[in-house]
Amino acid sequence: MIFDHDMLVVCGPTGVGKTAFGIDLARRVGGRIVGADSMQIYRGMDIGTAKPTAEEQAAVVHYMVDIVDPDQPFDAAAYARRADDVVRQLKAEGIVPVVVGGTGLYIRALVYGLFDAPPADSALRRRLQAQLDQEGAAALHARLAALDPAAAERIHPNDAYRIVRALEVVTETGHPISEHHRRHGFRRPRYRVLTIGLELPREQLYARIDRRVDAMLAEGLLDEVRGLLARGYDPRLKSMQSLGYRHMVDYIQGRLDWEEAVRSLKRDHRRYAKRQITWFRADPEVRWVGPIGPSFKF
């Protein structure tokens, strides 16, 4: 099959079926999958990230999955650099890159690049980390809301890594990170891209999310988190503060009972899906596929 694009992108909210769709699409075009999920990059974090199974990864070659340990720093800039290398290599071999994932910032960084952010200042990072440890993420999020309301609205109050990074940028440059994003504009794509967005009616999507959480728990999410803690991974790590993992940590450490942990896990997955939908809906280049949108054909 021949088309006029450098890569295909499959995006959409959690639980919508991106993995299965992406594998089917990659098979149809003779492509390989480049993951675009900020959690599936971590080794040993499989169940809570809904990582493609060994069988799925054997069916189609996957890149950008299981590439760093949970305590290794990794951000959108690092993703863009490594994924760009993969995409260029695949293109050189005549293979179609099929980028699949729900982390909108990763996809945007790969397709459009990022603004020239200042490198992290280690002294400032230590100071902010100490404040985070003493005051908690909510306090730093409130501080960010005063300095950069647009960024604070976009960043979850529990996302300590992104809160700290946004505070670093505004402190070092004197300008909010949201202003840097506006100046960059993300208007000049580096590749010719066909972006396919998957959608479902909200009630149907939420029901799928609830079933997915039940499946994660049945498959052993709690034991996966216990194993990570036993291997010495700090529960304050960016990776351990993500969906599913922080909820299990809160249960293990007695801050939540089991029923509340499960209830909040499902609720936060639904909220995350809503934020993803808002992000991808803002991109006019996304071609939507599903019961609400037009059927997809090459």
mmCIF file of N, CA and C in Angstrom, residues 1 19-20 28 41 60 63 74 91 94 110 124 140 145 188 196 209 222 230 238 242 247 251 278:
data_model
loop_
_atom_site.group_PDB
_atom_site.id
_atom_site.type_symbol
_atom_site.label_atom_id
_atom_site.label_comp_id
_atom_site.label_asym_id
_atom_site.label_seq_id
_atom_site.Cartn_x
_atom_site.Cartn_y
_atom_site.Cartn_z
ATOM 1 N N MET A 1 0.853 -1.188 0.000
ATOM 2 C CA MET A 1 0.000 0.000 0.000
ATOM 3 C C MET A 1 0.892 1.242 0.000
ATOM 4 N N THR A 19 -4.294 0.046 20.968
ATOM 5 C CA THR A 19 -3.313 -1.015 20.742
ATOM 6 C C THR A 19 -3.769 -1.965 19.642
ATOM 7 N N ALA A 20 -4.986 -2.475 19.763
ATOM 8 C CA ALA A 20 -5.496 -3.420 18.764
ATOM 9 C C ALA A 20 -5.609 -2.762 17.394
ATOM 10 N N ARG A 28 -1.604 -3.990 8.071
ATOM 11 C CA ARG A 28 -2.164 -3.635 6.762
ATOM 12 C C ARG A 28 -1.163 -2.874 5.903
ATOM 13 N N ILE A 41 6.968 3.294 28.577
ATOM 14 C CA ILE A 41 8.426 3.338 28.411
ATOM 15 C C ILE A 41 9.137 2.621 29.555
ATOM 16 N N VAL A 60 3.704 -7.571 15.838
ATOM 17 C CA VAL A 60 4.250 -6.415 15.119
ATOM 18 C C VAL A 60 5.386 -5.843 15.970
ATOM 19 N N TYR A 63 8.584 -0.272 19.093
ATOM 20 C CA TYR A 63 9.686 0.545 19.592
ATOM 21 C C TYR A 63 9.149 1.485 20.675
ATOM 22 N N PHE A 74 12.973 10.920 32.343
ATOM 23 C CA PHE A 74 12.562 10.833 30.937
ATOM 24 C C PHE A 74 11.431 11.818 30.733
ATOM 25 N N LYS A 91 12.034 4.884 8.117
ATOM 26 C CA LYS A 91 11.826 5.490 6.805
ATOM 27 C C LYS A 91 12.971 5.127 5.853
ATOM 28 N N GLY A 94 12.392 1.918 4.382
ATOM 29 C CA GLY A 94 11.162 1.778 3.619
ATOM 30 C C GLY A 94 10.007 1.206 4.415
ATOM 31 N N LEU A 110 7.188 14.877 18.904
ATOM 32 C CA LEU A 110 7.757 14.151 17.773
ATOM 33 C C LEU A 110 7.412 14.826 16.451
ATOM 34 N N LEU A 124 18.349 24.537 41.471
ATOM 35 C CA LEU A 124 16.933 24.894 41.522
ATOM 36 C C LEU A 124 16.079 23.645 41.639
ATOM 37 N N LEU A 140 2.727 23.045 45.679
ATOM 38 C CA LEU A 140 3.475 23.543 44.524
ATOM 39 C C LEU A 140 2.552 23.805 43.344
ATOM 40 N N ALA A 145 -0.221 27.749 39.911
ATOM 41 C CA ALA A 145 -1.464 28.391 39.470
ATOM 42 C C ALA A 145 -1.370 29.904 39.566
ATOM 43 N N ARG A 188 4.455 23.977 12.489
ATOM 44 C CA ARG A 188 5.216 23.481 11.344
ATOM 45 C C ARG A 188 5.640 22.035 11.592
ATOM 46 N N ILE A 196 -4.898 9.603 13.065
ATOM 47 C CA ILE A 196 -6.188 8.936 13.214
ATOM 48 C C ILE A 196 -6.549 8.948 14.691
ATOM 49 N N ILE A 209 -13.391 1.519 30.387
ATOM 50 C CA ILE A 209 -12.351 1.873 31.352
ATOM 51 C C ILE A 209 -12.562 1.118 32.657
ATOM 52 N N LEU A 222 -1.782 -5.008 42.068
ATOM 53 C CA LEU A 222 -1.311 -4.781 43.434
ATOM 54 C C LEU A 222 0.040 -5.456 43.657
ATOM 55 N N ALA A 230 9.360 -3.279 46.631
ATOM 56 C CA ALA A 230 10.340 -4.198 47.206
ATOM 57 C C ALA A 230 11.698 -4.056 46.532
ATOM 58 N N LYS A 238 8.266 9.961 39.645
ATOM 59 C CA LYS A 238 7.272 10.320 38.631
ATOM 60 C C LYS A 238 6.514 9.088 38.152
ATOM 61 N N SER A 242 1.982 7.726 38.907
ATOM 62 C CA SER A 242 1.066 7.677 37.767
ATOM 63 C C SER A 242 -0.191 6.898 38.110
ATOM 64 N N HIS A 247 -2.370 4.815 43.385
ATOM 65 C CA HIS A 247 -3.553 4.316 44.089
ATOM 66 C C HIS A 247 -3.216 3.052 44.879
ATOM 67 N N TYR A 251 -3.043 2.431 48.993
ATOM 68 C CA TYR A 251 -3.669 1.296 49.681
ATOM 69 C C TYR A 251 -2.636 0.556 50.530
ATOM 70 N N THR A 278 -10.024 16.155 25.361
ATOM 71 C CA THR A 278 -9.916 17.606 25.197
ATOM 72 C C THR A 278 -8.651 17.967 24.423
#
